Tab-separated table of C-alpha atoms in Angstrom:
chain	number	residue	atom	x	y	z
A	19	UNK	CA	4.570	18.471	10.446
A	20	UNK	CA	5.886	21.724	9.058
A	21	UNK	CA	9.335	20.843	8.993
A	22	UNK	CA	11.310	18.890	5.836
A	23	UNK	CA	12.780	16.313	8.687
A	24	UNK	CA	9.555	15.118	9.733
A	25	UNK	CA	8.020	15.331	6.629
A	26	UNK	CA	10.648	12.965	4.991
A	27	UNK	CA	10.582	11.005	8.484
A	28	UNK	CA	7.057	10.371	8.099
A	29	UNK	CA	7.563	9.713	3.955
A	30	UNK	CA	10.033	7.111	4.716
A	31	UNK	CA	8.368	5.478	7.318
A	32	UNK	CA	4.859	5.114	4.831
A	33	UNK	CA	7.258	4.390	1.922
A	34	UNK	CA	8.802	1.320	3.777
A	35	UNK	CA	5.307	0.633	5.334
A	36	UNK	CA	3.672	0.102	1.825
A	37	UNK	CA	6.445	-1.490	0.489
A	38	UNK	CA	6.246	-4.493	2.663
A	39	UNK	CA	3.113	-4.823	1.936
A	40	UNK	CA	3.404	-4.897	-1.648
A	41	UNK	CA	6.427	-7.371	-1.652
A	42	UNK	CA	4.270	-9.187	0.054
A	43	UNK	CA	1.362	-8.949	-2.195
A	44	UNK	CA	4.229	-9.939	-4.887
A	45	UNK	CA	5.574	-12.869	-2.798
A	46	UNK	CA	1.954	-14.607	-2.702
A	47	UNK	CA	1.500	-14.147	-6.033
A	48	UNK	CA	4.533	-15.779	-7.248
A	49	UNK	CA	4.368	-18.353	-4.858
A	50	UNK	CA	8.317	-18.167	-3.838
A	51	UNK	CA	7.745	-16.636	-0.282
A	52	UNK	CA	3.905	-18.043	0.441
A	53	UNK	CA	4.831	-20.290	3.137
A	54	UNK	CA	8.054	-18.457	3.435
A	55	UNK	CA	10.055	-17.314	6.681
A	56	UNK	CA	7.386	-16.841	9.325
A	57	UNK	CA	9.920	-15.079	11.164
A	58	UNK	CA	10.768	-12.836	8.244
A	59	UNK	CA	6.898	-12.265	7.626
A	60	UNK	CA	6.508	-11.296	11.183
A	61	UNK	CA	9.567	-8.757	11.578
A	62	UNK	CA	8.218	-7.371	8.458
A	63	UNK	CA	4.549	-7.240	9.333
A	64	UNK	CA	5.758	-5.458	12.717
A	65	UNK	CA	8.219	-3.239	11.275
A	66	UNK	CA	5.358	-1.872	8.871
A	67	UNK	CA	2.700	-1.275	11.900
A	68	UNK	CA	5.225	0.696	13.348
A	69	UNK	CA	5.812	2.864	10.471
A	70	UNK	CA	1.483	2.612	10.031
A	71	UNK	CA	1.258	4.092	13.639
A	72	UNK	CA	3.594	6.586	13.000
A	73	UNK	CA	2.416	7.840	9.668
A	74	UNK	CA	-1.374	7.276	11.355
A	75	UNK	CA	0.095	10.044	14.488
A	76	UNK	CA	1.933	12.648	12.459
A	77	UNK	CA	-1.299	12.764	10.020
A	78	UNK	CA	-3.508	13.069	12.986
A	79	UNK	CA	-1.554	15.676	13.884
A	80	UNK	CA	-1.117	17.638	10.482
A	81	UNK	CA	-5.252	16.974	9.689
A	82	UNK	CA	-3.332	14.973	6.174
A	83	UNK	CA	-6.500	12.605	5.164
A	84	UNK	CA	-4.328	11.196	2.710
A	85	UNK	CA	-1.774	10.061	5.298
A	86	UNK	CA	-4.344	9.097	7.823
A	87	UNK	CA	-6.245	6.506	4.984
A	88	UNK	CA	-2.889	5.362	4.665
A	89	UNK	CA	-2.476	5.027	8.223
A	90	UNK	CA	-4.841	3.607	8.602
A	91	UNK	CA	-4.234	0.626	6.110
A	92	UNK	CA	-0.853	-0.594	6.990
A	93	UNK	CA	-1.895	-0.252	10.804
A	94	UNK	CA	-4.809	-2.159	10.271
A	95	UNK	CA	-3.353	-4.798	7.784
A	96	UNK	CA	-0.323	-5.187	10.431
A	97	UNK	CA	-3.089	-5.715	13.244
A	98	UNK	CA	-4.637	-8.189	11.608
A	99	UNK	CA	-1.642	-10.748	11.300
A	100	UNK	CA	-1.896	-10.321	15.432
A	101	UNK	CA	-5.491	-11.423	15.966
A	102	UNK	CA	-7.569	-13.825	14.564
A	103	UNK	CA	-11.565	-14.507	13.644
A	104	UNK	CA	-13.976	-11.878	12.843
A	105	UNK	CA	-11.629	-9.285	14.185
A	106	UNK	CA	-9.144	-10.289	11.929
A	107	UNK	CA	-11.306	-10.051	9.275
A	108	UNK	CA	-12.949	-6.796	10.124
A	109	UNK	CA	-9.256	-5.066	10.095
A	110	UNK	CA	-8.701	-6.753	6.788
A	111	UNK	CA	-11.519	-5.191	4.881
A	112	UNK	CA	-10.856	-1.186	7.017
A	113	UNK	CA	-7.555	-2.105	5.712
A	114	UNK	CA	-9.127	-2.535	1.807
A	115	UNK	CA	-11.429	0.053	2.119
A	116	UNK	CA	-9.135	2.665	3.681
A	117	UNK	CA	-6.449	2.284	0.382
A	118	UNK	CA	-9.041	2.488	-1.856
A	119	UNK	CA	-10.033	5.644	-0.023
A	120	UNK	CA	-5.939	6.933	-0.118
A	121	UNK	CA	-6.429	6.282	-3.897
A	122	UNK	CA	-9.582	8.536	-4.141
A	123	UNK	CA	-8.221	11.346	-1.917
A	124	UNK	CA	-5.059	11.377	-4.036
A	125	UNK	CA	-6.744	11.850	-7.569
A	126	UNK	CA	-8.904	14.109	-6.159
A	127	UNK	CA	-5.643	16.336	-4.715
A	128	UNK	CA	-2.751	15.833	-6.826
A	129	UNK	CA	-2.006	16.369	-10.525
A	130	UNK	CA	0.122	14.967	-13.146
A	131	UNK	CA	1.710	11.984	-12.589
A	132	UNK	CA	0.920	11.612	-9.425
A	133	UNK	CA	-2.953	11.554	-9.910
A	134	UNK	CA	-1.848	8.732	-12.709
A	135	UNK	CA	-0.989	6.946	-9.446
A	136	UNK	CA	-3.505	7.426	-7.669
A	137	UNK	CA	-5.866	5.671	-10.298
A	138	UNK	CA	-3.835	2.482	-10.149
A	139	UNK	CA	-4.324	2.823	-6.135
A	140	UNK	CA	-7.595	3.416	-6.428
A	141	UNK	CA	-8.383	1.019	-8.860
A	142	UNK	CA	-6.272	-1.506	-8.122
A	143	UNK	CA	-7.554	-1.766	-4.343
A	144	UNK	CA	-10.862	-1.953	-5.586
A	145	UNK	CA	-10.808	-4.754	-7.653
A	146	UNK	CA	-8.733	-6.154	-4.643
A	147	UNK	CA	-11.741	-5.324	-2.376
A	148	UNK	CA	-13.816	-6.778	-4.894
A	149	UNK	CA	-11.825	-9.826	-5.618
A	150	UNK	CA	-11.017	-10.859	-2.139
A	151	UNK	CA	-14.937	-10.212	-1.156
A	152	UNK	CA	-15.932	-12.686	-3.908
A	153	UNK	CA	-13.344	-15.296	-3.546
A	154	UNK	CA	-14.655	-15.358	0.472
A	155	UNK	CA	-18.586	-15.486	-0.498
A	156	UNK	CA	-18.699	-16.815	-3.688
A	157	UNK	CA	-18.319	-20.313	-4.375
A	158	UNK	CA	-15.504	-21.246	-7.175
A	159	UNK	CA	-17.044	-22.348	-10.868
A	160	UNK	CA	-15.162	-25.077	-10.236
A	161	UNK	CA	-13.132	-27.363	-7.687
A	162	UNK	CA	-10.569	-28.457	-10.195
A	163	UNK	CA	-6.944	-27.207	-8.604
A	164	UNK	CA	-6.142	-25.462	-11.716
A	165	UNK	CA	-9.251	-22.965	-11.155
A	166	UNK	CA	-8.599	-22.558	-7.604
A	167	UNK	CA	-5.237	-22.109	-7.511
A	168	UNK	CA	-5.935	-18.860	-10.127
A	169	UNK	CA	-9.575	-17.604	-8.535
A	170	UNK	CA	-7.706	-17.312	-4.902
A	171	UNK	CA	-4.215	-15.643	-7.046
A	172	UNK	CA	-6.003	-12.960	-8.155
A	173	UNK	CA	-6.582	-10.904	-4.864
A	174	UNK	CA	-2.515	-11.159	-4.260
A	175	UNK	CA	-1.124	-9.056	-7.355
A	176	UNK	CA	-3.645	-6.316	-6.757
A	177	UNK	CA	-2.480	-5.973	-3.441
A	178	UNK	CA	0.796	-5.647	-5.179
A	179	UNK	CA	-0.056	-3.373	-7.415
A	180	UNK	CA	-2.014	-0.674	-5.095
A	181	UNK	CA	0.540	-0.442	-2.130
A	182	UNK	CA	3.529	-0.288	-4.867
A	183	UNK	CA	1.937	2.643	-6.267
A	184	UNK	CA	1.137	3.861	-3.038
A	185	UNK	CA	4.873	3.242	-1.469
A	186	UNK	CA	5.900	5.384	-5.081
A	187	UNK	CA	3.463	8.228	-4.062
A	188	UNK	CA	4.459	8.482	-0.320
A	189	UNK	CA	8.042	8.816	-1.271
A	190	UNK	CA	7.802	12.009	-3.587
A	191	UNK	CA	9.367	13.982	-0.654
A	192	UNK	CA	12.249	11.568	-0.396
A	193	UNK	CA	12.505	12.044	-4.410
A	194	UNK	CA	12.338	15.466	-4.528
A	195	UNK	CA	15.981	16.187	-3.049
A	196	UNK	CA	17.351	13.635	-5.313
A	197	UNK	CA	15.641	15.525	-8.423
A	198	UNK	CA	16.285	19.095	-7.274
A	199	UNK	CA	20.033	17.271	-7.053
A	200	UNK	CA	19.930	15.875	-10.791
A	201	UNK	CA	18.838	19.390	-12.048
A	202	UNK	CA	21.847	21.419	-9.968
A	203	UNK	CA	24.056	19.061	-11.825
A	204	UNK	CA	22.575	18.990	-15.153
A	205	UNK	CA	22.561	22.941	-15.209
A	206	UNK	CA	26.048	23.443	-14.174
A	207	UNK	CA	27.315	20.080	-16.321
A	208	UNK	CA	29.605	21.031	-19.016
A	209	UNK	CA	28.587	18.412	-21.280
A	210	UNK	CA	25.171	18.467	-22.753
């Protein structure tokens, strides 16, 4: 998309997308919305493979590898909350793999702060790839709750953690009016 509209159309839409999915993350960590609102949790999951399939189009469109790994994540973790079995499973892991390649494709691109970001994406959905793979093939140490309740915790605040960065790094073009905004004023401000 060459114009600013759908540019910040597309940034909002992957900025909400991600951010559901990282409250989420944060909600199953904590343990306050785990068995929360179904209802909620559905909405939410829908709303966000909306936004997936229309970040997944426009980057289709604009040949943006960075918005279709992203894209393809949120559509694919949305997809899987509709299906269930080895599909489910399947979408879960493109879903994994495809952040952690949004992560890569950022550091390699970007500079500054927003490569920072793209490490914690990148390494933060790694280790969640990595965690989640061993907590499903791995047998626990032990089978005392204590140890299970924190070896199946850990894959939920890395989830947190990569699509929070992520939602931060899809919204730059939503930031950057607010910015150019705060400088305008700053400049012209009487009072320094």
């Amino acid at each position: 998309m060459g114009n600013t509209t759908g540019v910040r159309v597309v940034s909002a839409a992957a900025t909400v997308a991600a951010l559901v999915f990282g409250v989420e993350g944060l909600s199953d960590a904590s343990g306050v919305l785990a068995f929360g609102p179904p209802a909620l949790r559905l909405v939410a999951t829908v709303v966000a493979g909306v936004c997936g399939a229309v970040v997944l189009v426009a980057a289709l469109r604009s040949r943006d590898r960075r918005a279709v790994a992203l894209g393809v994540t949120v559509l694919a973790f949305a997809l899987a909350w509709a299906v269930s079995g080895p599909i489910a499973a399947a979408l879960y892991w493109i879903a994994r793999a495809a952040l952690v390649a949004f992560g890569v494709l950022t550091v390699r691109g970007l500079r500054g702060p927003q490569r920072v970001l793209g490490w914690v994406v990148t390494i933060a959905a790694a280790l969640w790839f990595v965690a989640s793979l061993l907590t499903q093939t791995v047998p626990p140490p032990s089978t005392a709750q204590e140890v299970l309740v924190v070896v199946y915790a850990i894959p939920s605040p890395l989830q947190a953690v990569a699509f929070l960065a992520a939602a931060v790094l899809v919204a730059v073009p939503l930031l950057r009016p607010v910015g150019a905004g705060a400088g305008s004023l700053w400049s012209s401000a009487e009072v320094r």
